[in-house]
mmCIF file of C-alpha atoms and ligand atoms in Angstrom:
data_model
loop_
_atom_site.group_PDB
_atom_site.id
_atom_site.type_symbol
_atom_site.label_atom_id
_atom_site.label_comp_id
_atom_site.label_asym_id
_atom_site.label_seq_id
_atom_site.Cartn_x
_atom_site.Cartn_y
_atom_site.Cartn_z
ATOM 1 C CA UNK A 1 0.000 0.000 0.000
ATOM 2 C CA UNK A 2 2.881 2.492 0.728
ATOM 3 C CA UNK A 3 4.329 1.725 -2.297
ATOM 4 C CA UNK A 4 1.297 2.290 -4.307
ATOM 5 C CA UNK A 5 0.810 5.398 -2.763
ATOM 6 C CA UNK A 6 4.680 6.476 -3.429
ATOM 7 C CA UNK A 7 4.979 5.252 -7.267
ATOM 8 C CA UNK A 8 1.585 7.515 -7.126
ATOM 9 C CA UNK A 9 3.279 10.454 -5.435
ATOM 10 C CA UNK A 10 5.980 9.985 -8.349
ATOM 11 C CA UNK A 11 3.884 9.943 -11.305
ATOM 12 C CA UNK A 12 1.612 13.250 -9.643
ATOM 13 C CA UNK A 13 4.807 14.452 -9.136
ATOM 14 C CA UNK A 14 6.650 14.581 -12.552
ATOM 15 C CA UNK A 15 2.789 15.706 -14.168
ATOM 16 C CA UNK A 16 3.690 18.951 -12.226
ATOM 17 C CA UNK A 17 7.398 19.122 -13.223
ATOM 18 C CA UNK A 18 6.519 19.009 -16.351
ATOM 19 C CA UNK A 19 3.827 21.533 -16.271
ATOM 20 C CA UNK A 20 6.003 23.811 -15.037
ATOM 21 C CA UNK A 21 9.194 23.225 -16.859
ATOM 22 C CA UNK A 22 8.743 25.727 -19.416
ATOM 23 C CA UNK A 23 8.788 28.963 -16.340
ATOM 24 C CA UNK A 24 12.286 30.965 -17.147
ATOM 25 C CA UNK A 25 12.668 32.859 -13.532
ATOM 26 C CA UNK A 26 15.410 32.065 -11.354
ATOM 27 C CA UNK A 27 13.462 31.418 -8.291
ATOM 28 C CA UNK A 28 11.288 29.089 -10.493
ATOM 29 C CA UNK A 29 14.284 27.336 -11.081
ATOM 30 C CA UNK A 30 15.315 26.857 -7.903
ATOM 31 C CA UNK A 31 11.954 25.826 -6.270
ATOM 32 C CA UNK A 32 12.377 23.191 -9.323
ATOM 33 C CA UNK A 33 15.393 22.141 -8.111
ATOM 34 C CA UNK A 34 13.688 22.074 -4.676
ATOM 35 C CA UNK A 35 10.907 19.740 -5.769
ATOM 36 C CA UNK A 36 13.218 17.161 -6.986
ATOM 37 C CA UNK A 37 15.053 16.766 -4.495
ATOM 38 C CA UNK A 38 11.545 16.368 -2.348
ATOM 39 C CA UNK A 39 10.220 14.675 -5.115
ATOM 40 C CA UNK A 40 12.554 11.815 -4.329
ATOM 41 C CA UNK A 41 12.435 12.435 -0.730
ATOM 42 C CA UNK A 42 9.325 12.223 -0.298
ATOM 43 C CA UNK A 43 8.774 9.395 -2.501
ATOM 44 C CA UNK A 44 10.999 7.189 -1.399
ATOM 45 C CA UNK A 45 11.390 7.361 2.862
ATOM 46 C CA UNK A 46 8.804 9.187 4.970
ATOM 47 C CA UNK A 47 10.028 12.529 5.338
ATOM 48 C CA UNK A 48 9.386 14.330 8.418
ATOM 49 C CA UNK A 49 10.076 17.914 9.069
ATOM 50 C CA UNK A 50 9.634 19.746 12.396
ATOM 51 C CA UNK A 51 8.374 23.060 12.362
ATOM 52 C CA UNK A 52 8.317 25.042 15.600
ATOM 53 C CA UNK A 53 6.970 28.889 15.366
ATOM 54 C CA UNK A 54 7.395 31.264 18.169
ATOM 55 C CA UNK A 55 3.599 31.844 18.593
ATOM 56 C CA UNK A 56 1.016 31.558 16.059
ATOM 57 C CA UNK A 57 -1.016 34.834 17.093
ATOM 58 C CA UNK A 58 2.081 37.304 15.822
ATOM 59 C CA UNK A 59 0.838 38.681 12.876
ATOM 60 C CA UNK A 60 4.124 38.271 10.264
ATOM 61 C CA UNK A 61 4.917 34.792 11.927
ATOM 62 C CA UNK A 62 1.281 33.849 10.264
ATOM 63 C CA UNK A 63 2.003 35.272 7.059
ATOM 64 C CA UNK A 64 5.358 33.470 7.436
ATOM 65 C CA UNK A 65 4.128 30.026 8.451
ATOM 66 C CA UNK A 66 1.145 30.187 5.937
ATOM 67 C CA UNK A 67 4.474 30.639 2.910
ATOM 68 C CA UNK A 68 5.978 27.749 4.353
ATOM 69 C CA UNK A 69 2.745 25.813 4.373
ATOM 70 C CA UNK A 70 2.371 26.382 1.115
ATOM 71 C CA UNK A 71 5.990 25.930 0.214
ATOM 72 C CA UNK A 72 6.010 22.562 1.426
ATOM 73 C CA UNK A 73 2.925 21.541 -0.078
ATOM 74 C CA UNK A 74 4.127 22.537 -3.553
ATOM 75 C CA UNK A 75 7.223 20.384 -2.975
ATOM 76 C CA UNK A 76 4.540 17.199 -2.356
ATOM 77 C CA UNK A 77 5.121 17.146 1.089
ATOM 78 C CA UNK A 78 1.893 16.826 3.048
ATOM 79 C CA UNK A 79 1.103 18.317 6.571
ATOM 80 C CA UNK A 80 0.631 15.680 9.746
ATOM 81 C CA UNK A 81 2.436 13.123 7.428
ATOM 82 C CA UNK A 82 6.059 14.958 6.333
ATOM 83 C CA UNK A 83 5.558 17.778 8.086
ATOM 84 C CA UNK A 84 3.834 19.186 11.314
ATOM 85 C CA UNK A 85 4.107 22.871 12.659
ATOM 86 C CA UNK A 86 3.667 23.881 16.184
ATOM 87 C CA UNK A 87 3.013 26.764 18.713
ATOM 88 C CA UNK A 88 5.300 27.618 20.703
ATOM 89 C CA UNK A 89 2.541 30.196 22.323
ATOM 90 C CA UNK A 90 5.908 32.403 23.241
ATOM 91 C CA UNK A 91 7.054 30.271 25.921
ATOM 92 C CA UNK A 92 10.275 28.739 25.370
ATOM 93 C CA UNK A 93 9.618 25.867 28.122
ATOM 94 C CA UNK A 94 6.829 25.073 25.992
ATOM 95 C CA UNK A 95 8.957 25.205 23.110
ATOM 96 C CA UNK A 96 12.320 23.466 24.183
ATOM 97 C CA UNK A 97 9.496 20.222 24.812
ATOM 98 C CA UNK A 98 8.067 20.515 21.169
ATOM 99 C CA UNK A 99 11.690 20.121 20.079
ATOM 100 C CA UNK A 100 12.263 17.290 22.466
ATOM 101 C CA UNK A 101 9.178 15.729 21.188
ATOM 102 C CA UNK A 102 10.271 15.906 17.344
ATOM 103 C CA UNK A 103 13.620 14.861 18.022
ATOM 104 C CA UNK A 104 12.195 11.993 20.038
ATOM 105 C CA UNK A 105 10.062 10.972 16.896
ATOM 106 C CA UNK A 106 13.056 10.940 15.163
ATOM 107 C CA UNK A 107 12.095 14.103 12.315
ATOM 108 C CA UNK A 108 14.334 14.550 9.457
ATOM 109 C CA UNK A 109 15.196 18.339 9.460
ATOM 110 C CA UNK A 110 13.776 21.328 11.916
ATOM 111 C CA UNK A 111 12.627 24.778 11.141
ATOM 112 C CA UNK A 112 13.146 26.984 13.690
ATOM 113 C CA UNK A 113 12.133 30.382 15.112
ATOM 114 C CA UNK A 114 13.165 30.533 18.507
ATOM 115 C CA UNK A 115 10.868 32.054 21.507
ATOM 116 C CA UNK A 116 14.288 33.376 22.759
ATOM 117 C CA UNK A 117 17.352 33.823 20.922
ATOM 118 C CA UNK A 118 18.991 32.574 24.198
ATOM 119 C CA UNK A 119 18.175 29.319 24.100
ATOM 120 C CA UNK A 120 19.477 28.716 20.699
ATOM 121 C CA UNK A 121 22.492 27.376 22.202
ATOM 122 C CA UNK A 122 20.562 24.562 23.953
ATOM 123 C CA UNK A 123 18.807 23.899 21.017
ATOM 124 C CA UNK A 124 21.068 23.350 18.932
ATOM 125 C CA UNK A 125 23.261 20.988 21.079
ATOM 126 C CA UNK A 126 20.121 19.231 21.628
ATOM 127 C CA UNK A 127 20.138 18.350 17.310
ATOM 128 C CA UNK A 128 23.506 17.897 17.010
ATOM 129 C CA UNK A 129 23.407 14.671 19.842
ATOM 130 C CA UNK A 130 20.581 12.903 17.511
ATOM 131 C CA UNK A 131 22.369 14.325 14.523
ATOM 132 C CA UNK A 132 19.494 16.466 13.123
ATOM 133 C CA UNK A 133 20.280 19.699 11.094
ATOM 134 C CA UNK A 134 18.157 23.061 12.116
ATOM 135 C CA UNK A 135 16.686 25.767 10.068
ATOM 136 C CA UNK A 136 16.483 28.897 12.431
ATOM 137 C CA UNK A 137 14.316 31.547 11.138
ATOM 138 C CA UNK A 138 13.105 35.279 12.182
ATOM 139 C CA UNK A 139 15.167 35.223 15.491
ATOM 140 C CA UNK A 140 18.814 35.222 14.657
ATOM 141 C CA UNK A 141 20.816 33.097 17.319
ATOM 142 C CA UNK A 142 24.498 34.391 17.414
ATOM 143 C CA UNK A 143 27.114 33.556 14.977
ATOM 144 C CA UNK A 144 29.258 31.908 17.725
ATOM 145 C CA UNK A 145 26.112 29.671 18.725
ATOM 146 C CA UNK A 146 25.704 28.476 15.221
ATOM 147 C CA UNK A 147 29.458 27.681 14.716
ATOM 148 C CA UNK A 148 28.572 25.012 17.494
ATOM 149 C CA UNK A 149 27.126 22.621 14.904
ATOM 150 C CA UNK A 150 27.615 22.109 11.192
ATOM 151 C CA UNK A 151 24.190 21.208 10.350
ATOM 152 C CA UNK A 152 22.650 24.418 11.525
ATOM 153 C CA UNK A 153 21.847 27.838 9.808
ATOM 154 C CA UNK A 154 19.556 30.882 9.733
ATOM 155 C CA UNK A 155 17.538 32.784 7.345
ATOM 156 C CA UNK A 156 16.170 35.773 8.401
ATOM 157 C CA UNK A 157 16.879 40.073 7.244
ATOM 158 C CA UNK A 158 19.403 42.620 8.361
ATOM 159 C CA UNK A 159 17.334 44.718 10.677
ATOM 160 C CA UNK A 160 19.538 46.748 10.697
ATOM 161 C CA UNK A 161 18.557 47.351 7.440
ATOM 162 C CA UNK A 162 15.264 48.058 8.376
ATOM 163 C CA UNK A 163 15.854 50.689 11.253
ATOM 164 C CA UNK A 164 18.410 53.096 8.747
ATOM 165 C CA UNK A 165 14.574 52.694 6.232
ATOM 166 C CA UNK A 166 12.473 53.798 8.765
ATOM 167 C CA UNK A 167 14.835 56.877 9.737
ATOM 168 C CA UNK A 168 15.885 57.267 6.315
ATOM 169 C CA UNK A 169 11.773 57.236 5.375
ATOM 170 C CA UNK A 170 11.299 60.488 8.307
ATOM 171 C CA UNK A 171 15.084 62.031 7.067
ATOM 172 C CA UNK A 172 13.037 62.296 3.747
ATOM 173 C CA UNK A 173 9.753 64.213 4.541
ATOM 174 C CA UNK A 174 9.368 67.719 3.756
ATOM 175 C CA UNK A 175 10.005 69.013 7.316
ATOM 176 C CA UNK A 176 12.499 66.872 7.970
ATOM 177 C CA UNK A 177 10.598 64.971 10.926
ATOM 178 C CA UNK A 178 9.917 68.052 12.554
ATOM 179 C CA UNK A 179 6.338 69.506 12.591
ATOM 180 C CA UNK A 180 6.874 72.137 15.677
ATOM 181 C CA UNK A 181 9.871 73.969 14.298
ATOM 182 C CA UNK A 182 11.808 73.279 17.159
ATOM 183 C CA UNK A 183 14.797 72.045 15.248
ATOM 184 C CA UNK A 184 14.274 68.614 16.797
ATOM 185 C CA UNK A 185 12.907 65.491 15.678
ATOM 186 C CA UNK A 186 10.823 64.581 18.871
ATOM 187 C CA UNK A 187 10.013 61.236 18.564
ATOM 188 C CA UNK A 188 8.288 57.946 20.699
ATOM 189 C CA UNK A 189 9.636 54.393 20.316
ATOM 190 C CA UNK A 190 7.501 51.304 20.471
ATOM 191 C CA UNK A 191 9.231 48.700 20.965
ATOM 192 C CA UNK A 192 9.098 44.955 20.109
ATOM 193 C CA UNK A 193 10.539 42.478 22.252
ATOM 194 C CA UNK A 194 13.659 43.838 23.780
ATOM 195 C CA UNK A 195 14.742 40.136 24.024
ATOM 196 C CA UNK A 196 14.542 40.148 20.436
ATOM 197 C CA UNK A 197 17.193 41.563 18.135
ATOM 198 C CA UNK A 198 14.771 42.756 15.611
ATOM 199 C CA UNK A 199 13.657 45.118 17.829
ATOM 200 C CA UNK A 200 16.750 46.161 19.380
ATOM 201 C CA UNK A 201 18.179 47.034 16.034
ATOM 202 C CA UNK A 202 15.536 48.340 14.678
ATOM 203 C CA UNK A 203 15.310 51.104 17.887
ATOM 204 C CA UNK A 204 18.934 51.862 17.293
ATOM 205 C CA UNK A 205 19.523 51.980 13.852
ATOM 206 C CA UNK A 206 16.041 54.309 12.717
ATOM 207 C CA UNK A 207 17.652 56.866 15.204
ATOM 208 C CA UNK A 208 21.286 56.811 14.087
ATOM 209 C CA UNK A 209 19.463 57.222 10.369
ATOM 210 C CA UNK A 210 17.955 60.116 11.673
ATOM 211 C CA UNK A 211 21.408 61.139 13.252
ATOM 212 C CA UNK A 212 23.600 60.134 9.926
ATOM 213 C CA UNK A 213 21.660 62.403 8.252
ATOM 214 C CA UNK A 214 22.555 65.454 10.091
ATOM 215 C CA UNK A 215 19.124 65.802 12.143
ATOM 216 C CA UNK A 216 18.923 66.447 16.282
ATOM 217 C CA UNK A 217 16.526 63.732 17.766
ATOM 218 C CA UNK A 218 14.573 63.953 20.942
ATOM 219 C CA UNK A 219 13.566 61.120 22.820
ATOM 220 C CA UNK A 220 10.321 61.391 24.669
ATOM 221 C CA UNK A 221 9.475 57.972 25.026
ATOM 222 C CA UNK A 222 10.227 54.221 24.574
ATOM 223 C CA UNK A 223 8.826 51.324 25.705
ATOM 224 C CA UNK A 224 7.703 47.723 24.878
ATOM 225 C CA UNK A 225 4.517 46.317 23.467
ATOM 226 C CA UNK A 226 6.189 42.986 22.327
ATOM 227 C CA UNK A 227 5.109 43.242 18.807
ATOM 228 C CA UNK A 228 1.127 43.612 19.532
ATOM 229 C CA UNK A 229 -1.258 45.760 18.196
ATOM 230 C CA UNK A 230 -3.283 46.004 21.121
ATOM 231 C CA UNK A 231 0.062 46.720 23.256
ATOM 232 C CA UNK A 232 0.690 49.228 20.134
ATOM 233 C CA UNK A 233 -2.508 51.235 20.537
ATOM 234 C CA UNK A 234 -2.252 51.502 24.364
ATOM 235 C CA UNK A 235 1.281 52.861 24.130
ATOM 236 C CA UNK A 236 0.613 55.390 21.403
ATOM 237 C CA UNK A 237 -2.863 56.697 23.574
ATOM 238 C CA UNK A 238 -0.266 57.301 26.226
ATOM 239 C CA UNK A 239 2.354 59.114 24.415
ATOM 240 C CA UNK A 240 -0.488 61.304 22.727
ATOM 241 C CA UNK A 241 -2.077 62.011 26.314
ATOM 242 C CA UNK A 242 1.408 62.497 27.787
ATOM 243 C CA UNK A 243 3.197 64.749 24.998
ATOM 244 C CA UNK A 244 0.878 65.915 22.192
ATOM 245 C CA UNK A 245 1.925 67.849 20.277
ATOM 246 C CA UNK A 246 5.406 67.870 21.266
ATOM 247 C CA UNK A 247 5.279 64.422 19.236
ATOM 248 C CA UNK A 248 7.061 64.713 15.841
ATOM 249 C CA UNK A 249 7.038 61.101 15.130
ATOM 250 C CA UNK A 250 5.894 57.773 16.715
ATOM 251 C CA UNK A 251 8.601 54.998 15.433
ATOM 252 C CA UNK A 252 6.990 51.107 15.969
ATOM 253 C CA UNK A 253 9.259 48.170 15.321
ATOM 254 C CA UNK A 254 6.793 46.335 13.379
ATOM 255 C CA UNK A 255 3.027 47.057 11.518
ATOM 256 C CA UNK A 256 1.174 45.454 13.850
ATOM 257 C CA UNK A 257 2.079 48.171 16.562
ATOM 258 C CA UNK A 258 1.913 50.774 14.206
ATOM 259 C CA UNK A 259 -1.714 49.455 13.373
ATOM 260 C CA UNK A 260 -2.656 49.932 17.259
ATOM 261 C CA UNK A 261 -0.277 53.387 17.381
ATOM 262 C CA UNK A 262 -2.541 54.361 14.069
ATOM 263 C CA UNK A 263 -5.977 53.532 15.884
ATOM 264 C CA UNK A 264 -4.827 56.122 18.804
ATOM 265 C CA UNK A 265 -3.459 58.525 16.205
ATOM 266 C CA UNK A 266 -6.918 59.508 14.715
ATOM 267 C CA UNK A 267 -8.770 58.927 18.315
ATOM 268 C CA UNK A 268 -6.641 61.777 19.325
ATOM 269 C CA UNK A 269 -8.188 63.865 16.468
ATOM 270 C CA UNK A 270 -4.608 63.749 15.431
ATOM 271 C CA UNK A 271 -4.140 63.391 11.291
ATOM 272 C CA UNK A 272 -0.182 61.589 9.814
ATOM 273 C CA UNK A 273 1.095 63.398 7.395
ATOM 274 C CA UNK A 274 -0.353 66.796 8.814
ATOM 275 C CA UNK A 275 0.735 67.029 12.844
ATOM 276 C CA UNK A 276 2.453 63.967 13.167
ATOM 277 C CA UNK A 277 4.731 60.641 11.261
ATOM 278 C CA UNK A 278 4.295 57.045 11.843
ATOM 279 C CA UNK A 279 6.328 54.276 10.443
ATOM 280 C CA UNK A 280 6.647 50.562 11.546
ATOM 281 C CA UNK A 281 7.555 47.260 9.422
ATOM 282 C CA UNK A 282 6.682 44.464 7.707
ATOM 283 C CA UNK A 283 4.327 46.105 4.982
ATOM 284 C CA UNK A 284 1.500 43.591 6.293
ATOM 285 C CA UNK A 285 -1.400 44.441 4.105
ATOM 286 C CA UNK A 286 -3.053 46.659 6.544
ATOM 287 C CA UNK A 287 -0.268 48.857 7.119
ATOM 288 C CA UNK A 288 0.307 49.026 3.289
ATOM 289 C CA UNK A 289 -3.052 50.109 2.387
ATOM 290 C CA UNK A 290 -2.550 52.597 5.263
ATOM 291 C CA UNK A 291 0.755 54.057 3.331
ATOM 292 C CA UNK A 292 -0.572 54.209 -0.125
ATOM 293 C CA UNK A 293 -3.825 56.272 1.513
ATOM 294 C CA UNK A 294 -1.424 58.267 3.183
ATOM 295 C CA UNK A 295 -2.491 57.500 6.602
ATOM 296 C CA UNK A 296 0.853 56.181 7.848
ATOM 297 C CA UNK A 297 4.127 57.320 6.618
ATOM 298 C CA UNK A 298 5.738 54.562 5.494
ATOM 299 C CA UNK A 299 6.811 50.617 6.170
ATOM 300 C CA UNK A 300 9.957 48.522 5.310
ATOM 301 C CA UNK A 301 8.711 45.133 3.813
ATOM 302 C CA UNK A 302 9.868 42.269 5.923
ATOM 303 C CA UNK A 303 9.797 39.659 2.748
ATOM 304 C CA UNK A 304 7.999 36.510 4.606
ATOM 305 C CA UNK A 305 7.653 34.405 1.054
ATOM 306 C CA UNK A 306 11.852 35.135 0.441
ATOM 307 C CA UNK A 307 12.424 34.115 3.689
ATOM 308 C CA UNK A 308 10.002 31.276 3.559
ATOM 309 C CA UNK A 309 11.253 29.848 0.679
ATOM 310 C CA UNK A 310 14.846 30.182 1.164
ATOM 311 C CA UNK A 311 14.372 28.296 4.635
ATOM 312 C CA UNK A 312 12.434 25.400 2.564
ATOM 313 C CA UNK A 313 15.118 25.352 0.341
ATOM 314 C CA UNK A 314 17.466 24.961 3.096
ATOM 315 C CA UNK A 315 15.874 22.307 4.769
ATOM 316 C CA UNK A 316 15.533 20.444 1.527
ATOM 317 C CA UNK A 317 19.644 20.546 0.516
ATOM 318 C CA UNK A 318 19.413 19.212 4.669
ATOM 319 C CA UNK A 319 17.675 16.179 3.788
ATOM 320 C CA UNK A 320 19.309 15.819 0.464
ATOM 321 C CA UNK A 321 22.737 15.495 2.734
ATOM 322 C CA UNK A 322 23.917 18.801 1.175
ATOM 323 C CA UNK A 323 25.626 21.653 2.928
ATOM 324 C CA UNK A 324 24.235 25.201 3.372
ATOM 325 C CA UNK A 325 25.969 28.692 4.393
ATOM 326 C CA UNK A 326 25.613 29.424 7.658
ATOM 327 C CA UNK A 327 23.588 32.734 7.015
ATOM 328 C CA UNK A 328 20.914 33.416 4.263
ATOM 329 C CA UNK A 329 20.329 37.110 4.257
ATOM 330 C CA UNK A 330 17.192 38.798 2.555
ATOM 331 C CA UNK A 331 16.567 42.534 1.715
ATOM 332 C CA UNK A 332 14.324 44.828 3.148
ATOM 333 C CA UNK A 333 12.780 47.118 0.784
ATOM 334 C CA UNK A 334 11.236 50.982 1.744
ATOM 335 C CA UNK A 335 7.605 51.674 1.056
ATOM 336 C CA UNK A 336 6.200 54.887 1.076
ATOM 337 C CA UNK A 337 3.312 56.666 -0.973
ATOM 338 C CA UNK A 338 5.433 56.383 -3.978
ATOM 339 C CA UNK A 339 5.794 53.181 -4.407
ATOM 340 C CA UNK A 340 3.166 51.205 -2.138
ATOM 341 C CA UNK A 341 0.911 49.768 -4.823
ATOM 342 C CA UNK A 342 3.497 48.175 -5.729
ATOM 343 C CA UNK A 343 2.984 45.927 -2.385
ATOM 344 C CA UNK A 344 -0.719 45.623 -2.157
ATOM 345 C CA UNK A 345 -1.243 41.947 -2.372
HETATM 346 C C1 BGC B 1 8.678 41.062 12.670
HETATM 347 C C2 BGC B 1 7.628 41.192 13.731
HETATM 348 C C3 BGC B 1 7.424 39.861 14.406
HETATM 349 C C4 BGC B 1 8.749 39.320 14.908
HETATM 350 C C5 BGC B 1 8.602 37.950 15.502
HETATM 351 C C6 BGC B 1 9.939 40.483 13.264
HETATM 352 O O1 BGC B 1 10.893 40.317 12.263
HETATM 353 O O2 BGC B 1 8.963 42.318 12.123
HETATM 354 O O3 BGC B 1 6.415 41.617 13.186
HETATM 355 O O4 BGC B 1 6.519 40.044 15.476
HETATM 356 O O5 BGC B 1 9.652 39.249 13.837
HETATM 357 O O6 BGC B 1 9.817 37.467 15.950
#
């Protein structure tokens, strides 16, 4: 019966190889590659691939999960047979068992993204006793953690990158990020989860953007909301209530904050664009549709199908018994009015 239903896989399999043979684009060609290799994988053993998310309730980490969902899929691999993803529900007790579950079970390859970055460590010697290579993704463990084990590497962004766009996004505006002439750009920080390098980054480097570009900054504020919209809106009602119009900009380090920050914005009878900026990242959909109506300033898209796919890539040369880099690095990109249509889904 298994055989049946492999030789079956097969012949399904090369029906869509062929169908799409004919597509010219590089990362058509190497999701082709990709589907070979599962092709045979999956065909011939049972395949099993852990995947362990943070928390499903984070808004990117959905769009990100749903990618490689779909990713996998496309590459014949089915979900609760080759693959199975799980919540972490941000607690990394929680999460450290999932692993120790899937490692138990014996799975093939993991995809990672941490709950902390700090237990990467743990994690990974954890794989490299039973000999099983890890994927990290979206939390970036440190580069002397992942030199403990060959068969490890992440795929995630700069965010670096992503703090000098947000700054670089306010640098740009007419007034310069200043709306009250004071020769200051006055400005409230909501943070993501300071555990989180993401969000450290991303506070330092949109201020130092601001600062490389010859601009004085003012901090008024700065505090975390862990990435939630709800969080987002509470901490942007309080820096309105607190500072009005003293408030040049409100920097978030993601779009779901900004989403909440934007809710509190027009509550407070205040209007972006006119009296105040707001920026955050990801370009979720929301937060783009926002930009290109001009009711937030700008995003910096956070590319979740990239990342997605280079991960699934990565875990496929894994089970082929091929090497990968250590560090797969996607681009951020800037969206703003001009360009933001460009990004609606
Ligand atoms: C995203 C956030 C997300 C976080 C999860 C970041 O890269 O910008 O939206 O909450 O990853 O770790």
């Amino acid at each position: 019966m298994k055989k049946l239903l492999a030789l079956l896989l097969v012949a399904a399999m090369s029906i869509s190889m062929v169908a799409c043979g004919g597509s010219a684009s590089s990362s058509a060609a190497s999701s082709e590659a990709g589907s070979e290799a599962a092709s045979s994988e999956a065909a011939s053993s049972d395949v099993k691939i852990g995947v362990c998310i943070y928390q499903f309730a984070d808004n990117f980490m959905t769009l990100y999960r749903n990618d490689i969902k779909a990713d996998l899929e496309a590459l014949g691999y089915k979900e609760g047979t080759n693959f199975t993803m799980v919540d972490g529900a941000n607690d990394q007790a929680k999460q450290t068992e999932q692993i120790d579950s899937f490692i138990a079970e014996g799975v093939d390859v993991l995809i990672v993204n941490l709950v902390q970055s700090t237990s990467a460590s743990t994690i990974i010697e954890k794989a490299k006793a039973a000999d099983i290579p890890v994927v990290f993704i979206n939390r970036e463990p440190t580069a002397e953690d992942l030199a403990l084990y060959d068969k490890c590497c992440y795929v995630g962004a700069d965010a670096r990158q992503s703090g000098t766009f947000q700054g670089e996004i306010i640098a740009a505006t007419e007034n310069k990020g200043d709306f009250n002439g004071n020769g200051t750009v006055d400005y409230a920080m909501i943070m993501g989860d300071p555990e989180n390098v993401d969000a450290q980054y991303r506070t330092e480097y949109s201020i130092k953007a601001l600062e490389d570009a010859g601009l004085k900054v003012n901090k008024l504020y700065e505090q975390r909301a862990d990435w939630d919209q709800t969080k987002g809106q509470e901490n942007a009602a309080n820096v309105l209530s607190q500072f009005n119009d003293e408030v040049d900009v409100i920097f978030c380090n993601n779009d779901a904050m900004a989403m909440g920050a934007l809710q509190a914005i027009e509550a407070a009878g205040r209007k972006v664009g006119e009296d105040i900026y707001l920026v955050g990242v990801d370009a979720l959909e929301e937060a783009v549709q926002a930009v290109a109506a001009g009711r937030m300033t700008g995003t910096v898209l956070n590319d979740d199908v990239s990342q997605a796919q280079t991960a699934v890539d990565a875990a496929v040369r894994y089970l082929k018994g091929e090497a990968n880099d250590k560090n797969y690095t996607i681009d951020y990109v800037k969206v703003t009015p001009e360009n933001a249509a460009d990004y609606i889904k």
